[in-house]
Coordinates of C-alpha atoms in Angstrom, one line a residue:
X1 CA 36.9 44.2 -43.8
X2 CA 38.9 41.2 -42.9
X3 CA 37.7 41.4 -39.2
X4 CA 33.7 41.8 -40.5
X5 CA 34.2 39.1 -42.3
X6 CA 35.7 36.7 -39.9
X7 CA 32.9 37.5 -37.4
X8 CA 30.3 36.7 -40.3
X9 CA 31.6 33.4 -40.1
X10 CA 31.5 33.2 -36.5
X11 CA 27.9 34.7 -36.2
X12 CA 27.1 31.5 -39.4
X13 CA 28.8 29.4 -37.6
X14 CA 27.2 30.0 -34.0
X15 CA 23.7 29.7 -35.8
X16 CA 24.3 26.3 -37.0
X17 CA 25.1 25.1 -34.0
X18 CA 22.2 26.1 -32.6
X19 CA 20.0 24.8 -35.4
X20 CA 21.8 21.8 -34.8
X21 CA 21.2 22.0 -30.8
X22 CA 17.5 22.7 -31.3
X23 CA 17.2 19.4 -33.7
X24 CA 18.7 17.2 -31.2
X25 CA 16.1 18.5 -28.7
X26 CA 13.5 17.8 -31.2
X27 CA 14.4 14.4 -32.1
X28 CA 14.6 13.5 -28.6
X29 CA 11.4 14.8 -27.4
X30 CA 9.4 12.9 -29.7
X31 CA 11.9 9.4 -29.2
X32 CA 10.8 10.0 -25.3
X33 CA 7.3 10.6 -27.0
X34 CA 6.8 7.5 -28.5
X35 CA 8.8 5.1 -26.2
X36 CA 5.9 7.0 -23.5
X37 CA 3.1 6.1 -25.7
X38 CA 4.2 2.7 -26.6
X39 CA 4.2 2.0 -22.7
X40 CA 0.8 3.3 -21.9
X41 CA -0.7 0.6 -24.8
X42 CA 1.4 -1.8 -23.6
X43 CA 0.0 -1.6 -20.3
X44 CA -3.6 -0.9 -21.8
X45 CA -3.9 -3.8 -24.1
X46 CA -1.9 -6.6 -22.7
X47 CA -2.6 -5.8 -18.7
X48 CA -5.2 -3.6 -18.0
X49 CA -7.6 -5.8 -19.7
X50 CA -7.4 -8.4 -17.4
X51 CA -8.4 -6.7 -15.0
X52 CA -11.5 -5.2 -17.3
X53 CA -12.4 -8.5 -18.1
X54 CA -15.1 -8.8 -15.9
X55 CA -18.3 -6.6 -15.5
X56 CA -17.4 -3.8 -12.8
X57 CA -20.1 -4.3 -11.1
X58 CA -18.5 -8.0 -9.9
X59 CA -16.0 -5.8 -8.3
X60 CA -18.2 -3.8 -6.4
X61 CA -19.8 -6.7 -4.7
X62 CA -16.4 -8.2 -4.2
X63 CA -15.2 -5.1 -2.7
X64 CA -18.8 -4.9 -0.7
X65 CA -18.0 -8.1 0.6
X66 CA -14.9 -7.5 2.0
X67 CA -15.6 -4.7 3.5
X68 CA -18.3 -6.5 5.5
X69 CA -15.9 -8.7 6.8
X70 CA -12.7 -6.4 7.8
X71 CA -15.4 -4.8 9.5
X72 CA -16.8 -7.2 12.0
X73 CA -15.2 -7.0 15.2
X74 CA -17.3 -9.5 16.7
X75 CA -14.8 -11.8 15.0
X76 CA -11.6 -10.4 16.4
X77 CA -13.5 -10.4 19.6
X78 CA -14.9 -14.4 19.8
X79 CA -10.4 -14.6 19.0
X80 CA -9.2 -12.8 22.0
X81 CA -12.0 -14.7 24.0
X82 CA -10.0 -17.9 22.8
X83 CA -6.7 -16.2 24.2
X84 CA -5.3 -18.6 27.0
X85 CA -3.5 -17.9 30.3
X86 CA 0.5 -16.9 30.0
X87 CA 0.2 -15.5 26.4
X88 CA -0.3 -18.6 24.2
X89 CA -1.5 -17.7 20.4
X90 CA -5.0 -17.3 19.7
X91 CA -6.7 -20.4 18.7
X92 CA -8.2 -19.1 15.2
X93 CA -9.7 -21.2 12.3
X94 CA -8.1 -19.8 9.1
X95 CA -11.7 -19.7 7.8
X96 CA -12.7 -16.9 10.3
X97 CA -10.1 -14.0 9.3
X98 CA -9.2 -12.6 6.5
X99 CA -5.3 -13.4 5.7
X100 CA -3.1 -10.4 4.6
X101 CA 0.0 -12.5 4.2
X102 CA 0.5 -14.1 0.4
X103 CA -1.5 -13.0 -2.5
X104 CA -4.1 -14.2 -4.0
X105 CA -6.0 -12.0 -7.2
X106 CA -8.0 -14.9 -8.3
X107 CA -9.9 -14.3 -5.6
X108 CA -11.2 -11.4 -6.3
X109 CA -11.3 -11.3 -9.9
X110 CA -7.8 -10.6 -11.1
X111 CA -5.4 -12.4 -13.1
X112 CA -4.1 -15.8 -12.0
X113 CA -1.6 -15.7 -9.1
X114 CA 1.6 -17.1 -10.8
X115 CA 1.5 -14.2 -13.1
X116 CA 0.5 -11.8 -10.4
X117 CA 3.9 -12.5 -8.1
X118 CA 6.0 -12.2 -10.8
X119 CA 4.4 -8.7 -11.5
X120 CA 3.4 -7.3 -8.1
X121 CA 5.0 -6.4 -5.0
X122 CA 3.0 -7.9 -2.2
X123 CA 3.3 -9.1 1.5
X124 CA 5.2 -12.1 1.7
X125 CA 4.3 -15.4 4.4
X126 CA 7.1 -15.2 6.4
X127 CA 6.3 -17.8 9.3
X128 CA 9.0 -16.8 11.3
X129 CA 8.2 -12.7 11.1
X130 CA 4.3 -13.7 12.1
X131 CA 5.7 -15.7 15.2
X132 CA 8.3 -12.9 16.1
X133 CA 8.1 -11.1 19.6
X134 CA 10.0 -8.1 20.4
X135 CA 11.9 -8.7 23.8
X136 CA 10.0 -5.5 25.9
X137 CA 6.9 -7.5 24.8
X138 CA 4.7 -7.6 28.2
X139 CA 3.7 -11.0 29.2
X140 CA 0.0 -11.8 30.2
X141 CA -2.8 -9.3 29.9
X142 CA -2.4 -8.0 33.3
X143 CA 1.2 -6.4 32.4
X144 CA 0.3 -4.8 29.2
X145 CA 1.4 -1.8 28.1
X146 CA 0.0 0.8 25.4
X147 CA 0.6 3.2 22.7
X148 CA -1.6 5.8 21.5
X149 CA -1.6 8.7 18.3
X150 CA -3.6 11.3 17.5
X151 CA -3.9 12.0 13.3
X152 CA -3.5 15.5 12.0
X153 CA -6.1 17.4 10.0
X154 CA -4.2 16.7 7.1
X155 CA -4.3 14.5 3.8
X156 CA -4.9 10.6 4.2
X157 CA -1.2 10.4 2.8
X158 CA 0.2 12.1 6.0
X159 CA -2.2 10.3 7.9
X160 CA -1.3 7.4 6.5
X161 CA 2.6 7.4 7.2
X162 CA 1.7 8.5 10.7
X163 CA 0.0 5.4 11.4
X164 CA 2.6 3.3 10.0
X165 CA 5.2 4.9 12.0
X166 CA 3.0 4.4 15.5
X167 CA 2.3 0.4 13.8
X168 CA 6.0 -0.3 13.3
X169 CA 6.6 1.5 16.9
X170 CA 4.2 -0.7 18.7
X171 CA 5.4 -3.9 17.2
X172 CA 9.1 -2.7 18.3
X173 CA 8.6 -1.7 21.7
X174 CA 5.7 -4.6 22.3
X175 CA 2.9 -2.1 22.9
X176 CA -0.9 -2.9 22.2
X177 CA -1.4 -0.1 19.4
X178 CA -4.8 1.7 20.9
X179 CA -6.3 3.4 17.4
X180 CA -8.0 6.7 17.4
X181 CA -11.9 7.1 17.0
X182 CA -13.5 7.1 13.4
X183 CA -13.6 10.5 12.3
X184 CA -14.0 12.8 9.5
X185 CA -11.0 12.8 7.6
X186 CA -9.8 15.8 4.9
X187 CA -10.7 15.0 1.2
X188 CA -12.1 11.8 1.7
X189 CA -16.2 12.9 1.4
X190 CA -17.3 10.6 4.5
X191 CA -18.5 11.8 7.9
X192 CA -16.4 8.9 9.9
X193 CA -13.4 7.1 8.9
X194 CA -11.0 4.2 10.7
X195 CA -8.3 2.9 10.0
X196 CA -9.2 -0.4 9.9
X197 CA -11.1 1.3 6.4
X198 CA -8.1 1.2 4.8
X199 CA -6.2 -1.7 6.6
X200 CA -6.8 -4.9 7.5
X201 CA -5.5 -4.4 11.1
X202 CA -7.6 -7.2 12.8
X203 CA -6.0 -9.7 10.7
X204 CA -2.5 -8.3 11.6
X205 CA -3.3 -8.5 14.8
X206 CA -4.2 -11.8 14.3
X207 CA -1.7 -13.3 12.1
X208 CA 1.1 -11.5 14.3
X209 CA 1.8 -13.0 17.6
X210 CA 3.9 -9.8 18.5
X211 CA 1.5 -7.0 17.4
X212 CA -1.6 -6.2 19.6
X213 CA -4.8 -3.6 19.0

């Protein structure tokens, strides 16, 4: 009797623990709840708004717009045609390419750009990293030297870090990046895609004395 009684208490015992246990869960899962749901108005209300604030069809022809001029090469070539003997930099009016260095959201729309840096992650101006040359850069056109890819039938994603990989690799070694031809890529709905879709590669080009493309 002594011994069904002790194990009673045990088996009592046991069970509150795991009422207990199952409480704790319960209480925490709706704390995570509502810390998650505080976050996702936060962000609603106070930021996305902003960017709401005008009619989306202002966006599209902003975004129209730019795609018309990352995609005129008849700029990138009138630059090279400026290119002078020995390797000098590219005599460019700022006016003429599109700069990827600094940020600027008022531009397009967005929120002013002191609030912007302080909330985004963007490409800094570095002067000194656009004017940087990797010592096995070739001198002069004549002794240039290349690097090509080929992109796998797989998601842009992989894509994606593939070409970064051959990008950074170019700029290391000093090799003019040679890109692939536009073509269809998985997911993405279009017949022909380039790179320079997705990346303003021109203006890198342009604003980085030791990367050629």
């Amino acid at each position: 009797m002594i011994k069904m009684a002790a194990e009673e208490r045990s088996s009592s015992s046991n069970k509150k623990k795991e009422k207990k246990g199952q409480l704790l869960n319960k209480v925490l899962f709706i704390a995570v709840l509502s810390v998650s749901a505080v976050n996702i108005l936060y962000f609603h209300y106070v930021h996305l708004d902003e960017h709401l604030s005008s009619p989306s069809q202002t966006f599209r022809e902003l975004h129209v717009e730019g795609a018309k001029t990352t995609g005129d090469h008849s700029m990138v070539t009138a630059a090279l045609s400026k290119l002078k003997p020995g390797g000098e930099d590219l005599a460019l009016n700022d006016e003429e390419q599109h700069s990827v260095a600094g940020l600027s959201c008022g531009k397009y729309g967005g929120p002013p750009d002191d609030y912007a840096t302080e909330e985004m992650v963007f490409w800094s101006d570095i002067p000194s990293d656009a004017k940087y040359r990797s010592p096995f850069h070739a001198k002069g056109l004549e002794n240039a030297k290349y690097i090509t890819f080929e992109p796998d039938h797989g998601g842009w994603n992989n894509i994606r870090m593939a070409m970064e990989t051959a990008l950074v690799m170019a700029h290391a070694m000093g090799r003019t990046l040679v890109l692939p031809p536009e073509q269809q890529m998985y997911l993405l709905g279009q017949d022909h895609f380039s790179f320079n879709d997705f990346f303003h590669l021109d203006s890198i080009a342009l604003e980085h004395d030791g990367f050629d493309i």
